[in-house]
Coordinates of C-alpha atoms and ligand atoms in Angstrom, one line a residue:
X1 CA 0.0 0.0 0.0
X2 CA 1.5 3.4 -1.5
X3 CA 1.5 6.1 1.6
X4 CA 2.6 9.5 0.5
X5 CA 2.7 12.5 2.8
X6 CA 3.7 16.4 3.1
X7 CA 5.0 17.6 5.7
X8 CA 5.2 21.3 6.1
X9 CA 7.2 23.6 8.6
X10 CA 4.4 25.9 9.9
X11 CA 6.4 28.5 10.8
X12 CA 4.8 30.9 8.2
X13 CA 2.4 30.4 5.4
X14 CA 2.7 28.1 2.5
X15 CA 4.4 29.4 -0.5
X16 CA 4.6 28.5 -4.3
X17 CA 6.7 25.8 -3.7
X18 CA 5.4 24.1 -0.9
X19 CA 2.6 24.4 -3.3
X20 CA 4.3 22.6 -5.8
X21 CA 5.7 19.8 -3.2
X22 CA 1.7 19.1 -1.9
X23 CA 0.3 18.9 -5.4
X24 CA 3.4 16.5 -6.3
X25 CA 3.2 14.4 -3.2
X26 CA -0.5 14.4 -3.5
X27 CA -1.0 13.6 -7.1
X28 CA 1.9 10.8 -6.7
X29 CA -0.4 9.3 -3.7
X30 CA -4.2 9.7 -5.6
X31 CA -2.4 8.3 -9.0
X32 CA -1.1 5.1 -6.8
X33 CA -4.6 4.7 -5.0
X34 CA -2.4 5.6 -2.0
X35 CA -2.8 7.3 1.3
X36 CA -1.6 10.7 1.4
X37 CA -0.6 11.9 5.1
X38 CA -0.7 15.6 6.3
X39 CA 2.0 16.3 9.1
X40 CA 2.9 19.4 10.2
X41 CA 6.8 19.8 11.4
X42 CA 6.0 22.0 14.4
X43 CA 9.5 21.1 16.1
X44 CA 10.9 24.2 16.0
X45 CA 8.1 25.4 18.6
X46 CA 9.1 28.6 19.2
X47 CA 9.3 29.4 15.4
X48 CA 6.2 27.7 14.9
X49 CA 2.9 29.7 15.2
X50 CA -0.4 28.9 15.1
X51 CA -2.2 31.3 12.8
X52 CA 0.5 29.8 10.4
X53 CA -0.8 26.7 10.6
X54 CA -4.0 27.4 10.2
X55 CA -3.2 29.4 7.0
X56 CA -1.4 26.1 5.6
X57 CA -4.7 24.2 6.5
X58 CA -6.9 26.6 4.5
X59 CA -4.1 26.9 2.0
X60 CA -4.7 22.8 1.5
X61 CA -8.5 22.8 1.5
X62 CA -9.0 25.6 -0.8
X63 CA -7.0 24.0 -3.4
X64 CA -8.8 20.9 -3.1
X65 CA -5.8 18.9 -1.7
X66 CA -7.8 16.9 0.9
X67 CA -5.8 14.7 3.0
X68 CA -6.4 11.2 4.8
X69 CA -6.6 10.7 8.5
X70 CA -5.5 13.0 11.5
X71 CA -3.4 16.1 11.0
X72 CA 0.4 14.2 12.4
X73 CA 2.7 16.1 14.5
X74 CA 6.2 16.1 15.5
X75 CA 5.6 17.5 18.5
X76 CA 3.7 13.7 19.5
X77 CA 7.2 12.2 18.7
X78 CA 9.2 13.8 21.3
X79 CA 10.1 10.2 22.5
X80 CA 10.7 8.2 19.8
X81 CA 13.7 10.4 18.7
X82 CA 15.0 10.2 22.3
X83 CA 14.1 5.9 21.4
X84 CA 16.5 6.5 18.0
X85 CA 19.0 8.3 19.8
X86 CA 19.3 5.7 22.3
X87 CA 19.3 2.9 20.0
X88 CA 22.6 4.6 18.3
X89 CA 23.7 5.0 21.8
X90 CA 23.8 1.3 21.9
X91 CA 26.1 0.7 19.2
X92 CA 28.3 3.8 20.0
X93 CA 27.3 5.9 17.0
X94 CA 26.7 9.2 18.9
X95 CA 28.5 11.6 21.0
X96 CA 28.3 15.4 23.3
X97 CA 29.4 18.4 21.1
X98 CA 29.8 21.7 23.1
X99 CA 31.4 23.7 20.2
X100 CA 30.0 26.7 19.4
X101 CA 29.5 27.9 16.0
X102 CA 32.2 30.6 15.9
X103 CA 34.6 27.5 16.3
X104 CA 32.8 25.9 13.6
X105 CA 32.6 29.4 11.3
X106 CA 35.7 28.4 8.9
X107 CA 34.7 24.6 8.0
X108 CA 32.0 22.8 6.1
X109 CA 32.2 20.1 7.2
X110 CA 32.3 18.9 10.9
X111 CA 36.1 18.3 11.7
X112 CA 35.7 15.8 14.9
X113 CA 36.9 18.0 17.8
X114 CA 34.4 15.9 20.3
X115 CA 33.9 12.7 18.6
X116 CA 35.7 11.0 22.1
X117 CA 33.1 12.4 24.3
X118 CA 30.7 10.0 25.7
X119 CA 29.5 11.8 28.9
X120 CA 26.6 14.5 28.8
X121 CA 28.4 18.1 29.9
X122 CA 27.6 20.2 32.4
X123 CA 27.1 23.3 29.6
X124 CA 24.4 22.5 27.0
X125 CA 25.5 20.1 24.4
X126 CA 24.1 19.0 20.8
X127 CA 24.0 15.4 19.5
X128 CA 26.3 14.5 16.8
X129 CA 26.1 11.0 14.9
X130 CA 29.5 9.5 13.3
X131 CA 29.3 9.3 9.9
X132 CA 31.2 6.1 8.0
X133 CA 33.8 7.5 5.5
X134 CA 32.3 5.4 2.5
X135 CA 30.0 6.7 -0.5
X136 CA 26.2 6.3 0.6
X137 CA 24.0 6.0 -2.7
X138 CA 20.3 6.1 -3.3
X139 CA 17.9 6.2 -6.9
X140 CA 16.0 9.1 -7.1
X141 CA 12.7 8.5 -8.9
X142 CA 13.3 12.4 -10.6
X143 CA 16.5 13.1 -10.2
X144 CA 18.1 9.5 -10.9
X145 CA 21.5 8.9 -9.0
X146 CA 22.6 10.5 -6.0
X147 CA 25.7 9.1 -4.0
X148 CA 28.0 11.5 -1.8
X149 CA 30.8 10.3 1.2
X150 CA 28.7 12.1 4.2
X151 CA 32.5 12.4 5.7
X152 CA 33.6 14.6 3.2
X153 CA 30.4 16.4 2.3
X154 CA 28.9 17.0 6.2
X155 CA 30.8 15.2 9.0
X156 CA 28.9 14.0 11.8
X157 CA 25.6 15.7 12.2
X158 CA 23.6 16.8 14.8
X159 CA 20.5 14.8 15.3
X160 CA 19.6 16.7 18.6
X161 CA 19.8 20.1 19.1
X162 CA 21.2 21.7 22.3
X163 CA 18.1 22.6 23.1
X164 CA 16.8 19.2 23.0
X165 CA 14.8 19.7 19.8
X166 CA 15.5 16.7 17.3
X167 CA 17.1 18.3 14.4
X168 CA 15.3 17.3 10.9
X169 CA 17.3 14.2 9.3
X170 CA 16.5 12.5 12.7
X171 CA 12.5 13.7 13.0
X172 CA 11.7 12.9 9.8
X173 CA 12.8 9.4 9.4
X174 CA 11.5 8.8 12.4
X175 CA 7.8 10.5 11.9
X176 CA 8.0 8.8 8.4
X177 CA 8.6 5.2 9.8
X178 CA 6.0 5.8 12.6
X179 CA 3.3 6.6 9.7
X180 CA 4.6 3.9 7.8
X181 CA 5.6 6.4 4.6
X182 CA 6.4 4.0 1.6
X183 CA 6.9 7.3 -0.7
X184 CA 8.6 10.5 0.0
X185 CA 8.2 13.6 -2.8
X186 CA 9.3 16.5 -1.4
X187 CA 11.7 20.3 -2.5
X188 CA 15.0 18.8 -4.2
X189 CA 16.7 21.5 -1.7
X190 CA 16.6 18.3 0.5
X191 CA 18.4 16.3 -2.1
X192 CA 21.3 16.0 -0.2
X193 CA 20.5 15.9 3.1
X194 CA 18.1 12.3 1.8
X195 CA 21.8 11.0 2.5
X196 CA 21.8 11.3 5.6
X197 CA 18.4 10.5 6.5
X198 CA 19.1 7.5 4.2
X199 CA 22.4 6.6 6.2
X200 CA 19.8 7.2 9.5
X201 CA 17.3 4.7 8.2
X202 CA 19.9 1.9 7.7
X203 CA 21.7 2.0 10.8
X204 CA 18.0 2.1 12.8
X205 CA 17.0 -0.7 10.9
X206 CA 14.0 1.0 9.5
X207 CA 12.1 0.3 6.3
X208 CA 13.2 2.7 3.2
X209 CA 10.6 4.6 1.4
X210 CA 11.1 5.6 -2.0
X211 CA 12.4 9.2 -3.0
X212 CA 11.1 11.5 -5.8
X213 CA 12.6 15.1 -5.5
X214 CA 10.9 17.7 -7.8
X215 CA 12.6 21.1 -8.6
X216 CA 12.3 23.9 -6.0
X217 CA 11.6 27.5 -7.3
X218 CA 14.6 29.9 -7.6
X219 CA 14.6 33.5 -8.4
X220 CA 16.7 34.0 -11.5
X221 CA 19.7 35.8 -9.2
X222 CA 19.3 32.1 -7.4
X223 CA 18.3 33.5 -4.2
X224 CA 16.5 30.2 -2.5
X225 CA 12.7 31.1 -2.3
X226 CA 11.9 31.8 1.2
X227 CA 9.0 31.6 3.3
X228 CA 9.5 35.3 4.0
X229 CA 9.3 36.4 0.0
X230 CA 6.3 37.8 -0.5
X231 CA 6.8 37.4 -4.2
X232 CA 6.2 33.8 -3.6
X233 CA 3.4 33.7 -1.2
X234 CA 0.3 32.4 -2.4
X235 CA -3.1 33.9 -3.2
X236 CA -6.0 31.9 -1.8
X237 CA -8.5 33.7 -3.7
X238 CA -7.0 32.5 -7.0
X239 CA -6.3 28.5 -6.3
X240 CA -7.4 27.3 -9.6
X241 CA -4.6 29.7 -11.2
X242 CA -2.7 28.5 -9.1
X243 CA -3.1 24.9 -9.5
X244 CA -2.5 25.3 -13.4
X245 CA 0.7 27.1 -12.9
X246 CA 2.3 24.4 -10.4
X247 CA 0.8 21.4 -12.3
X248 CA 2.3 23.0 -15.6
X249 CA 6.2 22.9 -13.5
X250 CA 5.4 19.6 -12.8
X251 CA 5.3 19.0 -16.5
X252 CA 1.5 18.8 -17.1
X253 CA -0.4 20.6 -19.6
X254 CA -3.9 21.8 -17.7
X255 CA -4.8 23.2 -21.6
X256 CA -8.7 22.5 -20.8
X257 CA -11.1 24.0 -19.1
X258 CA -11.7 22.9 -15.7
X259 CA -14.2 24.7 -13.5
X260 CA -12.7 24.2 -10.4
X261 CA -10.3 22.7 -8.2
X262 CA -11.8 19.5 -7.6
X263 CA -12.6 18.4 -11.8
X264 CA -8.6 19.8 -12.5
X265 CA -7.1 17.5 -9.8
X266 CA -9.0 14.6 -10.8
X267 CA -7.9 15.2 -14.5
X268 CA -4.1 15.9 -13.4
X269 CA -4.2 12.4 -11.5
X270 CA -5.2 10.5 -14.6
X271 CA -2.4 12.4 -16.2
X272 CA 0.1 12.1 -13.6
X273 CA 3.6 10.7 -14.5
X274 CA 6.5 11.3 -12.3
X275 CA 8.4 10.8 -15.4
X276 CA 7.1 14.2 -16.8
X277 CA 8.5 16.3 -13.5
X278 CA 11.2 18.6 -15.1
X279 CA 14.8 16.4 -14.0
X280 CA 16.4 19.2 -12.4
X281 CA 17.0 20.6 -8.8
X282 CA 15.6 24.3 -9.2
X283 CA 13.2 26.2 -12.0
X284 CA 14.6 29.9 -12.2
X285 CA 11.9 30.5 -15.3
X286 CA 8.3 30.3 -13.8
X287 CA 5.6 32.9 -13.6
X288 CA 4.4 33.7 -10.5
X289 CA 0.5 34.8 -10.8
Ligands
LIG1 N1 9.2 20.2 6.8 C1 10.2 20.3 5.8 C2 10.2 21.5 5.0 O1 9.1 22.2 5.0 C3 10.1 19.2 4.7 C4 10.1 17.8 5.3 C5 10.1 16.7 4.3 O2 9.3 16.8 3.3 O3 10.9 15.8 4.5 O4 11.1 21.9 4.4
LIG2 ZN1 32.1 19.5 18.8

């Protein structure tokens, strides 16, 4: 049984390409006679609100993207990512870092300084994972091939946050394998960072959804389209325009007339055909409307 989801950050509104990412994820679901799960990744509580949220919510319904069962939350997973963390505990995978990010300021990737300390601090300490220094690998069903050495690339990452808030790789392997996820179609700005949820996965022993990553919407001076940029929020008053202009990036052609929402999704999920999904990480050439 196919069981999509989208999971947005509510710490503002929706834009355009979380737009795009629910009408992918959604139509990959409906065209598989799949589930399609709604979570929202309130983690981040105090940069989460909830008038955001409930703009996301009406943001969903108005475009006719309805979804199946309860509204998830990370917040309801607090201890299963204390579970995961434990679990690489066990097999000696984890460790205390106390450096601070002006020690950190001249290097990309995490250079080790703590990776000998087993003991919790006194002073407030993230979470860092080792990484193995081999090339991790995964089939993208968009994108194709992706490999990368996460001990060049990254380093060990954090997978709790000294504040004791899981940080994302960690959340959202876990809140995907609680919801049992088969399918994961999200913002190819995460492209990379699938490697180390990917590396997360395997060492947990968990089961390995399936990864389709559709462009993310750049401004032509490349600036990454923010939740801030109001050129990119979205107009609820105008959700059938706005449905043709993301199904058209995702490589359909909405040429006929539909009436609303409902009659254009049902045609774009006959239509729908990952294949079609432009095969690159960002779209600089769109219209906004
Ligand atoms: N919540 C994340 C975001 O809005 C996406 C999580 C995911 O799809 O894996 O960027
Ligand atoms: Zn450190």
């Amino acid at each position: 049984m196919y069981v999509g989801r989208f999971a947005p950050t509510t710490s503002g509104p929706l834009h355009l390409g979380s737009l795009l990412a629910a009408v992918a994820s959604y139509l990959d679901a409906r065209a598989h006679d799949g589930h399609w799960l709604l979570r929202l990744d309130d983690i981040d509580e105090p940069r989460t609100s909830a008038n955001a949220e409930k703009i996301a919510l009406t943001t969903l319904e108005v475009h006719g993207l309805e979804w199946d069962g309860v509204i998830g939350r990370q917040t309801d997973h607090q201890d299963r990512y204390w579970d995961a963390i434990a679990q690489l505990r066990k097999e000696n995978l984890v460790f205390y870092c106390t450096c601070s990010r002006r020690k950190l300021r001249d290097t990309a990737t995490y250079p080790g300084y703590c990776r000998t300390r087993r003991e919790k601090p006194s002073d407030p300490a993230s979470i860092r994972v080792r990484v193995p220094n081999r090339n991790i690998a995964f089939e993208d069903r968009i994108q194709g091939s992706v490999e990368s050495n996460l001990a060049v690339s990254e380093g060990d990452f954090i997978v709790m946050r000294k504040e004791a808030i899981a940080a994302y790789p960690l959340a959202v392997i876990v809140d995907d394998d609680i919801t049992g996820v088969t399918d994961v179609v999200r913002g190819a700005d995460l492209l990379e960072n699938t490697l180390a949820q990917i590396f997360l996965i395997d060492t947990l022993g968990l089961a390995m959804p399936r990864y389709a990553h559709i462009p993310v919407l750049n401004q032509r001076n490349e600036i990454k389209l923010s939740k801030r940029d109001r050129a990119f929020s979205i107009d609820n008053r105008v959700p059938l325009l706005n449905l043709v202009s993301a199904l058209h990036m995702l490589g359909l052609d909405p040429s006929i007339e539909h009436h609303d929402v409902h009659t254009l999704l049902q045609w774009a999920i006959e239509q729908w055909d990952v294949r079609n999904v432009p095969k690159k990480v960002a779209i600089t050439d769109f219209i906004s409307i």
